[in-house]
C-alpha cells in the first residue's frame, strides 16, 4: 500500500539546479548548434563521457588543494561503497576516456569536444549555479604553439559567430615543472612579508598553493599582491619561447588578445599557456570561457606522456550575453484566418510551408480577428498573412513584414509565400 502523504506542500527543484525553459532553451540550442558547426570546421569530433566518475580521478587531476576539490565537489559513497563524484569539469573525464580507450593508438592527435552538465557546490547567484553546463574542446598529442593559437582562434571564432564580441581574450603562461617550483619560491618569499594582510584563505594558500593568492578576489589580497613577481618574468627559456610563438601565431591568425600576468587558473594541471575570455557585463562572474595547456595531465592519469590543451565555456553565462546582444528566434509566419473556409485554407498552407522548411503558426481556435492578431503579436513572427473571404475568392492575400510594416500581395500558393519569407 502507498504511504499516505502528510501534506500538500509542492516539491521544488534543488537550490542551484535550474529548469531550462522554452524561451531560454532556444538560446542554448543556438549556442550548441554554433559550437558544433564551428568545431567541426577545425576537425573536432564529439565525445560523450559519464557525468559521474571515481572521486580520485578529480582529486588527482584537478589537484587536492584547489577550490573545486576542497569545497565544491558533489562527492558521495554509493550503495556499493564506491567513492564517486558528479563531474565538476569535463577535461578529467575526457582524458580518462582517451587513456582507457587508447584513442591515441589509432591517431596520435585527438581533437575532441563535449557538452553537458557539470556540478559544483557553490553559492548560487546570477551566472553561478550548482548544476551548470559547459561546452569544451581538447586537443591532445601536439605540443606545438600553433595548436595553442588555433584553439584560441577557434574559441574567438565561435563567439564572433554568436555575435558576442565584447569579451576580451586574456592569456598568460604558468610555466612548466622545470621553472614553476623556482617561481613558487620567489613568490612565497614576496608573500612572506605580507602574510598579515592576506585573507584567511590566502594565509592557508601561502603554504599549499601560493600561486592561487594572485587569483584571490578579496580586495586586500589584490592590493597586497599588486606588485608581486609574475610567472611570466620567471619562465625558463623553452617556456618563454613557447609563449612568444603562441603570440606570433595569434597575430598571424588575426586573433586579438591581451596578456594578463596575474592570471592563475583554479586547476593544478595547467602548464604553459593559460587563457580566459573575460566579460565586463556579468559582474564578478567575469569568465565566460577558460582553459590552458596541460602537458603533464595524460601521464599523471596513467597514460603515455602526451601533451594537451583545451578550454571550457559556461553555457549559462554565454546565454546571458546572447540575451544582452538581443538574440531572438521568432517564427517565420503567422496566418490569420477569418471564417471556416479561410481557416481550412490557412491550415493547409501552414502544413505545406512547414514542410518547405519554415516555422509557421496560427491560432488554432482563434475566433475573432482581434484574438488572432493578439496571438500573432505575442509570438512576434516575422511575417503575418491575413486570409478572409475576399482573399479566398481572388486567391491572393496581403503578407506583412512585421519589422518594417511593409506589405506585399502574394498568391495563396505555398511556393510563392516561401519566396517572400526567404528574402
Ligand atoms: P569562476 O572564476 O567564475 O569560478 P572558474 O575558473 O571556476 O570560474 P572554470 O573551472 O575555468 O571556471 O570553468 C570554465 C567556465 O565554466 C567558466 O569560465 C564559467 O563560464 C563556467 N562556470 C564555472 N563554474 C560555474 C558555475 N558554478 N556556474 C555557471 N558557470 C560556471
Ligand atoms: Mg570557480
GROMACS .gro file of C-alpha atoms and ligand atoms in nm:
model
  455
    1UNK     CA    1   0.000   0.000   0.000
    2UNK     CA    2   0.123   0.352  -0.075
    3UNK     CA    3   0.228   0.558   0.224
    4UNK     CA    4  -0.020   0.833   0.297
    5UNK     CA    5   0.103   1.178   0.205
    6UNK     CA    6   0.128   1.404   0.507
    7UNK     CA    7   0.091   1.738   0.336
    8UNK     CA    8   0.042   1.909   0.004
    9UNK     CA    9   0.346   2.134   0.002
   10UNK     CA   10   0.484   2.128  -0.352
   11UNK     CA   11   0.830   1.996  -0.413
   12UNK     CA   12   1.075   2.241  -0.568
   13UNK     CA   13   1.399   2.185  -0.755
   14UNK     CA   14   1.724   2.165  -0.556
   15UNK     CA   15   1.886   2.504  -0.488
   16UNK     CA   16   2.124   2.598  -0.769
   17UNK     CA   17   1.969   2.342  -1.008
   18UNK     CA   18   1.765   2.506  -1.282
   19UNK     CA   19   1.497   2.417  -1.533
   20UNK     CA   20   1.591   2.544  -1.877
   21UNK     CA   21   1.255   2.659  -2.004
   22UNK     CA   22   1.124   2.735  -2.353
   23UNK     CA   23   1.235   3.087  -2.436
   24UNK     CA   24   1.573   3.016  -2.276
   25UNK     CA   25   1.627   2.682  -2.445
   26UNK     CA   26   1.632   2.836  -2.795
   27UNK     CA   27   1.945   3.028  -2.696
   28UNK     CA   28   2.108   2.710  -2.569
   29UNK     CA   29   2.024   2.530  -2.893
   30UNK     CA   30   2.171   2.817  -3.089
   31UNK     CA   31   2.490   2.810  -2.880
   32UNK     CA   32   2.519   2.431  -2.911
   33UNK     CA   33   2.450   2.431  -3.287
   34UNK     CA   34   2.703   2.711  -3.344
   35UNK     CA   35   2.963   2.523  -3.139
   36UNK     CA   36   2.908   2.202  -3.337
   37UNK     CA   37   2.932   2.396  -3.662
   38UNK     CA   38   3.248   2.591  -3.574
   39UNK     CA   39   3.424   2.299  -3.402
   40UNK     CA   40   3.363   2.071  -3.700
   41UNK     CA   41   3.544   2.320  -3.925
   42UNK     CA   42   3.851   2.273  -3.703
   43UNK     CA   43   3.827   1.892  -3.718
   44UNK     CA   44   3.686   1.823  -3.370
   45UNK     CA   45   3.474   1.514  -3.301
   46UNK     CA   46   3.222   1.490  -3.020
   47UNK     CA   47   3.281   1.267  -2.718
   48UNK     CA   48   3.020   1.187  -2.452
   49UNK     CA   49   3.158   1.071  -2.120
   50UNK     CA   50   2.975   0.983  -1.796
   51UNK     CA   51   2.861   1.261  -1.563
   52UNK     CA   52   2.989   1.061  -1.264
   53UNK     CA   53   3.341   0.932  -1.214
   54UNK     CA   54   3.553   0.789  -0.934
   55UNK     CA   55   3.636   1.068  -0.690
   56UNK     CA   56   4.009   1.001  -0.719
   57UNK     CA   57   4.003   1.098  -1.089
   58UNK     CA   58   3.918   1.458  -0.999
   59UNK     CA   59   4.133   1.469  -0.687
   60UNK     CA   60   4.435   1.354  -0.886
   61UNK     CA   61   4.383   1.569  -1.196
   62UNK     CA   62   4.236   1.895  -1.064
   63UNK     CA   63   4.454   1.886  -0.751
   64UNK     CA   64   4.383   1.829  -0.380
   65UNK     CA   65   4.432   2.190  -0.274
   66UNK     CA   66   4.210   2.361  -0.529
   67UNK     CA   67   3.874   2.524  -0.454
   68UNK     CA   68   3.695   2.264  -0.663
   69UNK     CA   69   3.835   1.961  -0.481
   70UNK     CA   70   3.843   2.119  -0.134
   71UNK     CA   71   3.499   2.277  -0.132
   72UNK     CA   72   3.290   2.235  -0.443
   73UNK     CA   73   3.257   1.868  -0.532
   74UNK     CA   74   2.938   1.665  -0.509
   75UNK     CA   75   3.100   1.351  -0.373
   76UNK     CA   76   2.932   1.058  -0.204
   77UNK     CA   77   2.964   0.691  -0.132
   78UNK     CA   78   2.726   0.480  -0.342
   79UNK     CA   79   2.544   0.163  -0.234
   80UNK     CA   80   2.847  -0.044  -0.330
   81UNK     CA   81   3.074   0.163  -0.102
   82UNK     CA   82   3.241   0.331  -0.404
   83UNK     CA   83   3.356   0.689  -0.364
   84UNK     CA   84   3.207   0.874  -0.661
   85UNK     CA   85   3.171   1.238  -0.772
   86UNK     CA   86   2.941   1.423  -1.008
   87UNK     CA   87   3.184   1.575  -1.255
   88UNK     CA   88   3.283   1.934  -1.169
   89UNK     CA   89   3.451   1.983  -1.509
   90UNK     CA   90   3.498   1.796  -1.835
   91UNK     CA   91   3.870   1.757  -1.904
   92UNK     CA   92   3.942   1.486  -1.645
   93UNK     CA   93   3.672   1.254  -1.782
   94UNK     CA   94   3.774   1.314  -2.144
   95UNK     CA   95   4.139   1.235  -2.068
   96UNK     CA   96   4.038   0.928  -1.868
   97UNK     CA   97   3.836   0.811  -2.171
   98UNK     CA   98   4.126   0.887  -2.405
   99UNK     CA   99   4.357   0.669  -2.197
  100UNK     CA  100   4.106   0.392  -2.123
  101UNK     CA  101   4.004   0.358  -2.489
  102UNK     CA  102   4.361   0.410  -2.615
  103UNK     CA  103   4.236   0.671  -2.863
  104UNK     CA  104   4.595   0.787  -2.917
  105UNK     CA  105   4.690   0.445  -3.059
  106UNK     CA  106   4.477   0.491  -3.372
  107UNK     CA  107   4.573   0.856  -3.415
  108UNK     CA  108   4.834   1.034  -3.204
  109UNK     CA  109   4.640   1.358  -3.239
  110UNK     CA  110   4.290   1.375  -3.085
  111UNK     CA  111   4.058   1.671  -3.123
  112UNK     CA  112   3.752   1.618  -2.906
  113UNK     CA  113   3.465   1.834  -2.788
  114UNK     CA  114   3.193   1.773  -2.531
  115UNK     CA  115   2.889   1.947  -2.392
  116UNK     CA  116   2.683   1.877  -2.085
  117UNK     CA  117   2.609   1.942  -1.719
  118UNK     CA  118   2.877   1.993  -1.452
  119UNK     CA  119   2.824   2.012  -1.076
  120UNK     CA  120   2.989   2.232  -0.816
  121UNK     CA  121   2.868   2.316  -0.467
  122UNK     CA  122   2.897   2.696  -0.492
  123UNK     CA  123   2.687   2.984  -0.367
  124UNK     CA  124   2.422   3.026  -0.637
  125UNK     CA  125   2.387   3.371  -0.795
  126UNK     CA  126   2.340   3.511  -1.144
  127UNK     CA  127   2.581   3.325  -1.372
  128UNK     CA  128   2.685   3.082  -1.098
  129UNK     CA  129   2.488   2.766  -1.027
  130UNK     CA  130   2.535   2.423  -0.874
  131UNK     CA  131   2.436   2.239  -1.188
  132UNK     CA  132   2.573   2.434  -1.480
  133UNK     CA  133   2.665   2.346  -1.835
  134UNK     CA  134   2.988   2.357  -2.021
  135UNK     CA  135   3.093   2.317  -2.381
  136UNK     CA  136   3.458   2.228  -2.404
  137UNK     CA  137   3.724   2.121  -2.652
  138UNK     CA  138   4.053   1.939  -2.607
  139UNK     CA  139   4.347   1.870  -2.841
  140UNK     CA  140   4.597   1.609  -2.731
  141UNK     CA  141   4.914   1.493  -2.899
  142UNK     CA  142   5.069   1.823  -3.013
  143UNK     CA  143   5.297   2.047  -2.810
  144UNK     CA  144   5.347   2.298  -3.094
  145UNK     CA  145   5.241   2.657  -3.013
  146UNK     CA  146   5.040   2.667  -3.337
  147UNK     CA  147   4.788   2.446  -3.158
  148UNK     CA  148   4.753   2.695  -2.873
  149UNK     CA  149   4.689   2.972  -3.126
  150UNK     CA  150   4.449   2.751  -3.319
  151UNK     CA  151   4.233   2.661  -3.019
  152UNK     CA  152   4.219   3.024  -2.907
  153UNK     CA  153   4.128   3.132  -3.257
  154UNK     CA  154   3.851   2.871  -3.266
  155UNK     CA  155   3.714   2.998  -2.934
  156UNK     CA  156   3.712   3.358  -3.058
  157UNK     CA  157   3.560   3.243  -3.389
  158UNK     CA  158   3.270   3.076  -3.206
  159UNK     CA  159   3.194   3.390  -3.008
  160UNK     CA  160   3.211   3.602  -3.325
  161UNK     CA  161   2.968   3.361  -3.488
  162UNK     CA  162   2.733   3.409  -3.192
  163UNK     CA  163   2.763   3.786  -3.229
  164UNK     CA  164   2.928   3.819  -2.885
  165UNK     CA  165   3.230   4.038  -2.945
  166UNK     CA  166   3.257   4.223  -2.614
  167UNK     CA  167   3.462   3.967  -2.411
  168UNK     CA  168   3.836   4.002  -2.433
  169UNK     CA  169   4.082   3.719  -2.461
  170UNK     CA  170   4.347   3.722  -2.189
  171UNK     CA  171   4.649   3.498  -2.200
  172UNK     CA  172   4.931   3.408  -1.964
  173UNK     CA  173   5.189   3.136  -1.913
  174UNK     CA  174   5.216   2.927  -1.597
  175UNK     CA  175   5.549   2.774  -1.693
  176UNK     CA  176   5.634   2.408  -1.653
  177UNK     CA  177   5.759   2.169  -1.381
  178UNK     CA  178   6.111   2.299  -1.453
  179UNK     CA  179   6.051   2.671  -1.393
  180UNK     CA  180   5.739   2.683  -1.175
  181UNK     CA  181   5.891   2.545  -0.848
  182UNK     CA  182   6.159   2.817  -0.859
  183UNK     CA  183   5.894   3.084  -0.922
  184UNK     CA  184   5.678   2.940  -0.642
  185UNK     CA  185   5.968   3.005  -0.402
  186UNK     CA  186   6.023   3.358  -0.538
  187UNK     CA  187   5.652   3.429  -0.489
  188UNK     CA  188   5.649   3.281  -0.140
  189UNK     CA  189   5.947   3.498  -0.045
  190UNK     CA  190   5.750   3.802  -0.166
  191UNK     CA  191   5.433   3.697   0.019
  192UNK     CA  192   5.608   3.610   0.345
  193UNK     CA  193   5.636   3.979   0.443
  194UNK     CA  194   5.274   4.046   0.353
  195UNK     CA  195   5.110   3.743   0.506
  196UNK     CA  196   4.938   3.952   0.776
  197UNK     CA  197   4.748   4.147   0.507
  198UNK     CA  198   4.608   3.837   0.338
  199UNK     CA  199   4.260   3.687   0.385
  200UNK     CA  200   4.233   3.359   0.584
  201UNK     CA  201   4.203   3.153   0.263
  202UNK     CA  202   4.520   3.308   0.124
  203UNK     CA  203   4.707   3.262   0.451
  204UNK     CA  204   4.642   2.892   0.404
  205UNK     CA  205   4.722   2.907   0.031
  206UNK     CA  206   5.061   3.061   0.116
  207UNK     CA  207   5.185   2.711   0.205
  208UNK     CA  208   4.965   2.488  -0.006
  209UNK     CA  209   4.916   2.675  -0.334
  210UNK     CA  210   5.075   3.024  -0.326
  211UNK     CA  211   5.001   3.097  -0.694
  212UNK     CA  212   4.631   3.100  -0.612
  213UNK     CA  213   4.688   3.406  -0.390
  214UNK     CA  214   4.728   3.605  -0.714
  215UNK     CA  215   4.382   3.489  -0.818
  216UNK     CA  216   4.205   3.590  -0.495
  217UNK     CA  217   3.906   3.820  -0.543
  218UNK     CA  218   3.938   3.980  -0.194
  219UNK     CA  219   4.043   4.347  -0.224
  220UNK     CA  220   4.311   4.340   0.043
  221UNK     CA  221   4.477   4.038  -0.120
  222UNK     CA  222   4.467   4.214  -0.456
  223UNK     CA  223   4.630   4.521  -0.301
  224UNK     CA  224   4.895   4.319  -0.116
  225UNK     CA  225   4.998   4.140  -0.434
  226UNK     CA  226   4.973   4.432  -0.678
  227UNK     CA  227   5.348   4.431  -0.744
  228UNK     CA  228   5.413   4.061  -0.690
  229UNK     CA  229   5.663   3.897  -0.926
  230UNK     CA  230   5.489   3.725  -1.218
  231UNK     CA  231   5.545   3.379  -1.360
  232UNK     CA  232   5.585   3.545  -1.698
  233UNK     CA  233   5.915   3.707  -1.598
  234UNK     CA  234   6.037   3.381  -1.448
  235UNK     CA  235   5.981   3.139  -1.734
  236UNK     CA  236   6.259   2.902  -1.841
  237UNK     CA  237   6.383   2.969  -2.199
  238UNK     CA  238   6.173   2.693  -2.365
  239UNK     CA  239   5.853   2.819  -2.191
  240UNK     CA  240   5.937   3.180  -2.279
  241UNK     CA  241   5.997   3.074  -2.641
  242UNK     CA  242   5.664   2.889  -2.647
  243UNK     CA  243   5.478   3.193  -2.516
  244UNK     CA  244   5.642   3.418  -2.777
  245UNK     CA  245   5.550   3.174  -3.054
  246UNK     CA  246   5.187   3.147  -2.937
  247UNK     CA  247   5.161   3.524  -2.970
  248UNK     CA  248   5.319   3.523  -3.314
  249UNK     CA  249   5.066   3.266  -3.437
  250UNK     CA  250   4.777   3.452  -3.275
  251UNK     CA  251   4.883   3.758  -3.469
  252UNK     CA  252   4.908   3.557  -3.790
  253UNK     CA  253   4.556   3.430  -3.729
  254UNK     CA  254   4.432   3.784  -3.663
  255UNK     CA  255   4.312   3.685  -3.315
  256UNK     CA  256   4.312   3.977  -3.073
  257UNK     CA  257   4.437   3.911  -2.717
  258UNK     CA  258   4.597   4.081  -2.423
  259UNK     CA  259   4.845   3.950  -2.169
  260UNK     CA  260   4.725   3.915  -1.810
  261UNK     CA  261   5.035   3.848  -1.597
  262UNK     CA  262   4.824   3.777  -1.288
  263UNK     CA  263   4.601   3.508  -1.430
  264UNK     CA  264   4.627   3.178  -1.246
  265UNK     CA  265   4.375   2.910  -1.315
  266UNK     CA  266   4.193   2.718  -1.044
  267UNK     CA  267   4.307   2.375  -1.162
  268UNK     CA  268   4.650   2.233  -1.091
  269UNK     CA  269   4.708   2.055  -1.420
  270UNK     CA  270   4.782   2.359  -1.633
  271UNK     CA  271   5.126   2.419  -1.782
  272UNK     CA  272   5.247   2.699  -2.008
  273UNK     CA  273   4.963   2.875  -2.193
  274UNK     CA  274   4.652   2.960  -1.990
  275UNK     CA  275   4.370   3.185  -2.102
  276UNK     CA  276   4.032   3.330  -2.020
  277UNK     CA  277   3.763   3.501  -2.220
  278UNK     CA  278   3.655   3.780  -1.988
  279UNK     CA  279   3.338   3.989  -1.995
  280UNK     CA  280   3.261   4.315  -1.820
  281UNK     CA  281   2.887   4.250  -1.836
  282UNK     CA  282   2.833   3.981  -1.571
  283UNK     CA  283   2.973   4.135  -1.251
  284UNK     CA  284   3.209   3.903  -1.066
  285UNK     CA  285   3.110   3.614  -1.295
  286UNK     CA  286   3.354   3.759  -1.545
  287UNK     CA  287   3.498   3.444  -1.706
  288UNK     CA  288   3.284   3.305  -1.986
  289UNK     CA  289   3.541   3.058  -2.108
  290UNK     CA  290   3.874   2.944  -1.974
  291UNK     CA  291   4.141   2.689  -2.035
  292UNK     CA  292   4.502   2.610  -2.088
  293UNK     CA  293   4.772   2.366  -2.181
  294UNK     CA  294   4.816   2.052  -1.970
  295UNK     CA  295   5.128   1.878  -2.090
  296UNK     CA  296   5.159   1.654  -1.784
  297UNK     CA  297   4.797   1.551  -1.728
  298UNK     CA  298   4.774   1.246  -1.956
  299UNK     CA  299   5.082   1.091  -1.792
  300UNK     CA  300   4.961   1.189  -1.441
  301UNK     CA  301   4.642   0.994  -1.508
  302UNK     CA  302   4.835   0.684  -1.611
  303UNK     CA  303   4.855   0.741  -1.988
  304UNK     CA  304   5.155   0.799  -2.214
  305UNK     CA  305   5.344   1.129  -2.196
  306UNK     CA  306   5.140   1.323  -2.450
  307UNK     CA  307   5.069   1.695  -2.430
  308UNK     CA  308   4.726   1.856  -2.440
  309UNK     CA  309   4.540   2.185  -2.441
  310UNK     CA  310   4.173   2.269  -2.400
  311UNK     CA  311   3.906   2.504  -2.278
  312UNK     CA  312   3.557   2.503  -2.135
  313UNK     CA  313   3.291   2.768  -2.159
  314UNK     CA  314   2.986   2.822  -1.944
  315UNK     CA  315   2.662   2.795  -2.140
  316UNK     CA  316   2.458   2.987  -1.879
  317UNK     CA  317   2.695   3.285  -1.896
  318UNK     CA  318   2.705   3.279  -2.278
  319UNK     CA  319   2.327   3.269  -2.280
  320UNK     CA  320   2.317   3.583  -2.062
  321UNK     CA  321   2.549   3.756  -2.309
  322UNK     CA  322   2.341   3.638  -2.603
  323UNK     CA  323   2.036   3.787  -2.437
  324UNK     CA  324   2.221   4.118  -2.387
  325UNK     CA  325   2.315   4.107  -2.757
  326UNK     CA  326   1.942   4.092  -2.841
  327UNK     CA  327   1.909   3.731  -2.953
  328UNK     CA  328   1.562   3.628  -3.066
  329UNK     CA  329   1.432   3.339  -3.269
  330UNK     CA  330   1.085   3.430  -3.396
  331UNK     CA  331   0.874   3.201  -3.614
  332UNK     CA  332   0.865   3.300  -3.983
  333UNK     CA  333   0.495   3.337  -4.046
  334UNK     CA  334   0.164   3.377  -3.865
  335UNK     CA  335  -0.152   3.313  -4.066
  336UNK     CA  336  -0.466   3.495  -3.958
  337UNK     CA  337  -0.783   3.330  -4.096
  338UNK     CA  338  -1.135   3.475  -4.099
  339UNK     CA  339  -1.418   3.224  -4.137
  340UNK     CA  340  -1.431   2.845  -4.168
  341UNK     CA  341  -1.323   2.818  -4.531
  342UNK     CA  342  -1.028   3.052  -4.473
  343UNK     CA  343  -0.942   2.851  -4.160
  344UNK     CA  344  -0.911   2.537  -4.369
  345UNK     CA  345  -0.700   2.715  -4.632
  346UNK     CA  346  -0.474   2.859  -4.358
  347UNK     CA  347  -0.430   2.516  -4.206
  348UNK     CA  348  -0.338   2.365  -4.540
  349UNK     CA  349  -0.093   2.646  -4.620
  350UNK     CA  350   0.066   2.609  -4.276
  351UNK     CA  351   0.123   2.234  -4.322
  352UNK     CA  352   0.276   2.281  -4.668
  353UNK     CA  353   0.500   2.574  -4.572
  354UNK     CA  354   0.629   2.391  -4.264
  355UNK     CA  355   0.741   2.110  -4.497
  356UNK     CA  356   0.920   2.369  -4.710
  357UNK     CA  357   1.137   2.448  -4.409
  358UNK     CA  358   0.973   2.746  -4.236
  359UNK     CA  359   0.824   2.794  -3.890
  360UNK     CA  360   0.454   2.875  -3.920
  361UNK     CA  361   0.196   2.950  -3.652
  362UNK     CA  362  -0.177   3.011  -3.639
  363UNK     CA  363  -0.432   3.050  -3.366
  364UNK     CA  364  -0.592   2.701  -3.366
  365UNK     CA  365  -0.918   2.802  -3.203
  366UNK     CA  366  -0.895   3.175  -3.276
  367UNK     CA  367  -1.247   3.308  -3.317
  368UNK     CA  368  -1.220   3.680  -3.365
  369UNK     CA  369  -0.971   3.871  -3.579
  370UNK     CA  370  -0.873   4.060  -3.263
  371UNK     CA  371  -0.780   3.748  -3.067
  372UNK     CA  372  -0.581   3.612  -3.362
  373UNK     CA  373  -0.394   3.940  -3.402
  374UNK     CA  374  -0.320   3.935  -3.030
  375UNK     CA  375  -0.167   3.589  -3.064
  376UNK     CA  376   0.030   3.699  -3.373
  377UNK     CA  377   0.168   3.993  -3.172
  378UNK     CA  378   0.259   3.772  -2.878
  379UNK     CA  379   0.451   3.528  -3.096
  380UNK     CA  380   0.625   3.817  -3.277
  381UNK     CA  381   0.654   3.623  -3.606
  382UNK     CA  382   0.850   3.783  -3.892
  383UNK     CA  383   0.552   3.795  -4.129
  384UNK     CA  384   0.172   3.790  -4.097
  385UNK     CA  385  -0.062   3.671  -4.371
  386UNK     CA  386  -0.432   3.758  -4.349
  387UNK     CA  387  -0.678   3.528  -4.526
  388UNK     CA  388  -1.051   3.611  -4.543
  389UNK     CA  389  -1.336   3.550  -4.789
  390UNK     CA  390  -1.212   3.807  -5.044
  391UNK     CA  391  -0.863   3.658  -5.037
  392UNK     CA  392  -1.006   3.311  -5.093
  393UNK     CA  393  -1.203   3.439  -5.389
  394UNK     CA  394  -0.907   3.613  -5.554
  395UNK     CA  395  -0.653   3.357  -5.428
  396UNK     CA  396  -0.425   3.645  -5.324
  397UNK     CA  397  -0.360   3.784  -4.977
  398UNK     CA  398  -0.160   4.060  -4.806
  399UNK     CA  399   0.168   3.950  -4.645
  400UNK     CA  400   0.302   4.198  -4.392
  401UNK     CA  401   0.662   4.216  -4.277
  402UNK     CA  402   0.627   4.300  -3.909
  403UNK     CA  403   0.962   4.472  -3.852
  404UNK     CA  404   0.912   4.725  -4.135
  405UNK     CA  405   0.532   4.725  -4.170
  406UNK     CA  406   0.571   4.686  -4.547
  407UNK     CA  407   0.302   4.486  -4.720
  408UNK     CA  408   0.304   4.279  -5.043
  409UNK     CA  409   0.026   4.088  -5.206
  410UNK     CA  410   0.109   3.722  -5.266
  411UNK     CA  411  -0.073   3.437  -5.441
  412UNK     CA  412  -0.209   3.187  -5.186
  413UNK     CA  413   0.037   2.928  -5.308
  414UNK     CA  414   0.295   2.786  -5.063
  415UNK     CA  415   0.590   2.829  -5.302
  416UNK     CA  416   0.502   3.196  -5.369
  417UNK     CA  417   0.472   3.273  -4.997
  418UNK     CA  418   0.801   3.096  -4.926
  419UNK     CA  419   0.974   3.310  -5.189
  420UNK     CA  420   0.886   3.616  -4.981
  421UNK     CA  421   0.984   3.454  -4.650
  422UNK     CA  422   1.330   3.376  -4.791
  423UNK     CA  423   1.406   3.740  -4.857
  424LIG     P1  424   3.491   3.132  -1.175
  424LIG     O1  425   3.620   3.204  -1.155
  424LIG     O2  426   3.380   3.219  -1.227
  424LIG     O3  427   3.451   3.049  -1.056
  424LIG     P2  428   3.619   2.902  -1.283
  424LIG     O4  429   3.760   2.944  -1.301
  424LIG     O5  430   3.586   2.820  -1.162
  424LIG     O6  431   3.520   3.028  -1.293
  424LIG     P3  432   3.638   2.703  -1.490
  424LIG     O7  433   3.658   2.591  -1.397
  424LIG     O8  434   3.753   2.751  -1.567
  424LIG     O9  435   3.571   2.827  -1.412
  424LIG    O10  436   3.517   2.670  -1.589
  424LIG     C1  437   3.506   2.726  -1.720
  424LIG     C2  438   3.381   2.809  -1.736
  424LIG    O11  439   3.267   2.742  -1.681
  424LIG     C3  440   3.383   2.941  -1.663
  424LIG    O12  441   3.451   3.035  -1.738
  424LIG     C4  442   3.236   2.973  -1.649
  424LIG    O13  443   3.186   3.029  -1.769
  424LIG     C5  444   3.175   2.837  -1.630
  424LIG     N1  445   3.147   2.810  -1.488
  424LIG     C6  446   3.232   2.767  -1.392
  424LIG     N2  447   3.169   2.750  -1.276
  424LIG     C7  448   3.038   2.782  -1.297
  424LIG     C8  449   2.920   2.783  -1.216
  424LIG     N3  450   2.922   2.744  -1.091
  424LIG     N4  451   2.803   2.823  -1.274
  424LIG     C9  452   2.798   2.860  -1.402
  424LIG     N5  453   2.905   2.861  -1.485
  424LIG    C10  454   3.025   2.821  -1.434
  425LIG    MG1  455   3.504   2.866  -0.977
   0.00000   0.00000   0.00000
